[in-house]
Coordinates of C-alpha atoms in Angstrom, one line a residue:
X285 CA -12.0 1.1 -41.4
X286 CA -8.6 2.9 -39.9
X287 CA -10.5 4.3 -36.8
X288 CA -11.9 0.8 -35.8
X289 CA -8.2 -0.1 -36.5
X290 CA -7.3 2.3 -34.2
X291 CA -9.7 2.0 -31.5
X292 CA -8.2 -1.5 -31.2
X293 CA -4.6 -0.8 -31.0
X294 CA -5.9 1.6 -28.4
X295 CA -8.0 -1.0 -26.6
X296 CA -5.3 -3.8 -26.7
X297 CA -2.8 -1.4 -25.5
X298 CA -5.0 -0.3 -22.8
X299 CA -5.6 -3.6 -21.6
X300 CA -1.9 -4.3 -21.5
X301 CA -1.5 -1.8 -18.7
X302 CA -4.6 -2.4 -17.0
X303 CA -3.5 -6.2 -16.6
X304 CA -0.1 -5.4 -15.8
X305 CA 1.3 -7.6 -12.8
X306 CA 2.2 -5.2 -9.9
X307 CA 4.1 -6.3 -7.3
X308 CA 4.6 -5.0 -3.8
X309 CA 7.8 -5.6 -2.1
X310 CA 7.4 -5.5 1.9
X311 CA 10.3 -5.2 4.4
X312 CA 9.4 -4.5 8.2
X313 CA 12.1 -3.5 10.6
X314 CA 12.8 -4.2 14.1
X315 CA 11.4 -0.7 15.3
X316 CA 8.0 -1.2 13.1
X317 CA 5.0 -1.3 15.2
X318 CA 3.6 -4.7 16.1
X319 CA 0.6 -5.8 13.8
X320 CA -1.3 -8.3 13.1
X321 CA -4.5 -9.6 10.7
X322 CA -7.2 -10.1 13.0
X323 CA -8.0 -8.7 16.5
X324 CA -5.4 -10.0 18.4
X325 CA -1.5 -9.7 18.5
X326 CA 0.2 -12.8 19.8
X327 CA 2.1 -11.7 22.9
X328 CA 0.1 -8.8 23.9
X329 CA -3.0 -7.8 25.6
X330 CA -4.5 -5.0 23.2
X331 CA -7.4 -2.0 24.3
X332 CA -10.1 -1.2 22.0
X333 CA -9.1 0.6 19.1
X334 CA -7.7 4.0 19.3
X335 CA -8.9 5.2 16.1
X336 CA -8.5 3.9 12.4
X337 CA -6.4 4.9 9.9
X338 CA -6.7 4.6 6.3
X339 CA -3.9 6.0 3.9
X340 CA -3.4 5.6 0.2
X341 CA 0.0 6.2 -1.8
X342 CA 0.7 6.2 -5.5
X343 CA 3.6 3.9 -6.6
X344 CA 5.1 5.1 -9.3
X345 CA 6.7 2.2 -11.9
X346 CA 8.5 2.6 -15.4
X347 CA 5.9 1.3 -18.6
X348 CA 4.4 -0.9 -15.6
X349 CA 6.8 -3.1 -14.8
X350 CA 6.9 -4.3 -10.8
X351 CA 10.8 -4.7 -10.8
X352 CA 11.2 -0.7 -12.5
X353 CA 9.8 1.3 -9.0
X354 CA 10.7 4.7 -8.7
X355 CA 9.0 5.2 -5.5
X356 CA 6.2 7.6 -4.5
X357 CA 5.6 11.3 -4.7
X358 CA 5.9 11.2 -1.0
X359 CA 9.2 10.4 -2.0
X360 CA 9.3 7.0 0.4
X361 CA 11.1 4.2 -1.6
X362 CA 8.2 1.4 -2.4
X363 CA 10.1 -1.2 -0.6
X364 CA 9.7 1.0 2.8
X365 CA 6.1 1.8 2.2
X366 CA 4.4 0.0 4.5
X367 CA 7.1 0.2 7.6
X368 CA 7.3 4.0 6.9
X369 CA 3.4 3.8 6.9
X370 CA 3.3 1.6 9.5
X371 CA 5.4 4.1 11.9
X372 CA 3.5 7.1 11.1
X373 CA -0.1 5.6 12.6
X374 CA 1.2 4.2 15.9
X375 CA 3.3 5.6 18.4
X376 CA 5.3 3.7 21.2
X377 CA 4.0 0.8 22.7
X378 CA 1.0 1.2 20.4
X379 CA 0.2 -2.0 17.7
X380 CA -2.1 -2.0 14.5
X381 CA -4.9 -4.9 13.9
X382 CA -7.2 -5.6 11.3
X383 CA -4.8 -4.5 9.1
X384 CA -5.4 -4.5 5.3
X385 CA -3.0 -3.7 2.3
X386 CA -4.9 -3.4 -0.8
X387 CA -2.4 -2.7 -4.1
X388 CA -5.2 -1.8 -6.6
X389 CA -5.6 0.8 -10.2
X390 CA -8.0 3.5 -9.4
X391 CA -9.7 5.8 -11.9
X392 CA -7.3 8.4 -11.0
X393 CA -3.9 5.9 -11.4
X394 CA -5.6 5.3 -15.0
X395 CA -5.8 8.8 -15.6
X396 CA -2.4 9.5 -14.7
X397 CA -0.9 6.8 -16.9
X398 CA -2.9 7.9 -19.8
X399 CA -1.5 11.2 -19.3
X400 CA 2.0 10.1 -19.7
X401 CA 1.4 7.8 -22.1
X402 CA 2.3 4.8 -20.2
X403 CA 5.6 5.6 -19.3
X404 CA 4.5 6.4 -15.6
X405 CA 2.1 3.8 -14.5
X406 CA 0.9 4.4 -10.9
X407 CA -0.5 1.9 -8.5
X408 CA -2.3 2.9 -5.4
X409 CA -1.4 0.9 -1.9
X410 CA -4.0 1.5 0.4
X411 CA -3.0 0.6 4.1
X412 CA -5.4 0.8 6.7
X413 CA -6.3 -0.7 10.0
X414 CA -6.9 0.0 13.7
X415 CA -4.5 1.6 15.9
X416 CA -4.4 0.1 19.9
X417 CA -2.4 0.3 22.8
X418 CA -0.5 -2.5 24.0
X419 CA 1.0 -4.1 26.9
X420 CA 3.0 -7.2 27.1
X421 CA 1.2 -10.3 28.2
X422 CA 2.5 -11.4 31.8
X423 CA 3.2 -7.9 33.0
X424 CA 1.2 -6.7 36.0
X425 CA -0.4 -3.3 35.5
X426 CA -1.5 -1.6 39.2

């Protein structure tokens, strides 16, 4: 009777933290790279893609809550993830499309939170997208 009782405090707590509401704070800069959504970037004429990129960081919050960050092991602050990400795939007068921010609990994030009994809860952003040149729409190339 005690272990079933057990296995369900276990269960509820687990779900607690699985269910938790992460949020993602964003701030872009002036220097960030141009992106967009889809394939296009209003006010530019883009190449093919360069190459894709595809990084995932851990976000680190207190017992799960979105307001308690303490960053990532990276040591970036979460609220300059995705600008600091941003400006390590694409160089000057380079853009990003297609791009896709998924904020998500992997097996490994679950793992890690079990191992420190809650107190740490990571959440993995994954940023990805495609990396092109640009050049500004009106300008004459030779």
């Amino acid at each position: 009777m005690n272990k079933h009782k057990y296995l369900m405090i276990v269960l509820i707590i687990t779900g607690f933290f699985l269910s938790a509401c992460m949020a993602l704070h964003i701030q872009i800069h002036e220097d960030t790279p141009p992106v967009s959504l889809t394939r296009t970037l209003r006010g530019y004429k883009t190449s093919q893609p360069l190459f894709h990129f595809q990084k995932e960081v851990w976000v680190y919050h207190i017992f799960g809550f979105p307001d308690l960050s303490l960053g990532t092991r990276e040591g970036i602050p979460a609220d300059q993830l995705l600008d600091q990400l941003l400006k390590q795939a694409a160089g000057p007068q380079q853009g990003i499309v297609q791009l896709k921010i998924k904020h998500e609990h992997t097996v490994w994030t679950l793992i890690a939170s079990a191992v420190t009994l809650g107190l740490l809860v990571p959440t993995a952003v994954i940023v990805e997208g495609d990396v092109v040149n640009l050049e500004p729409l009106g300008s004459s190339s030779p």
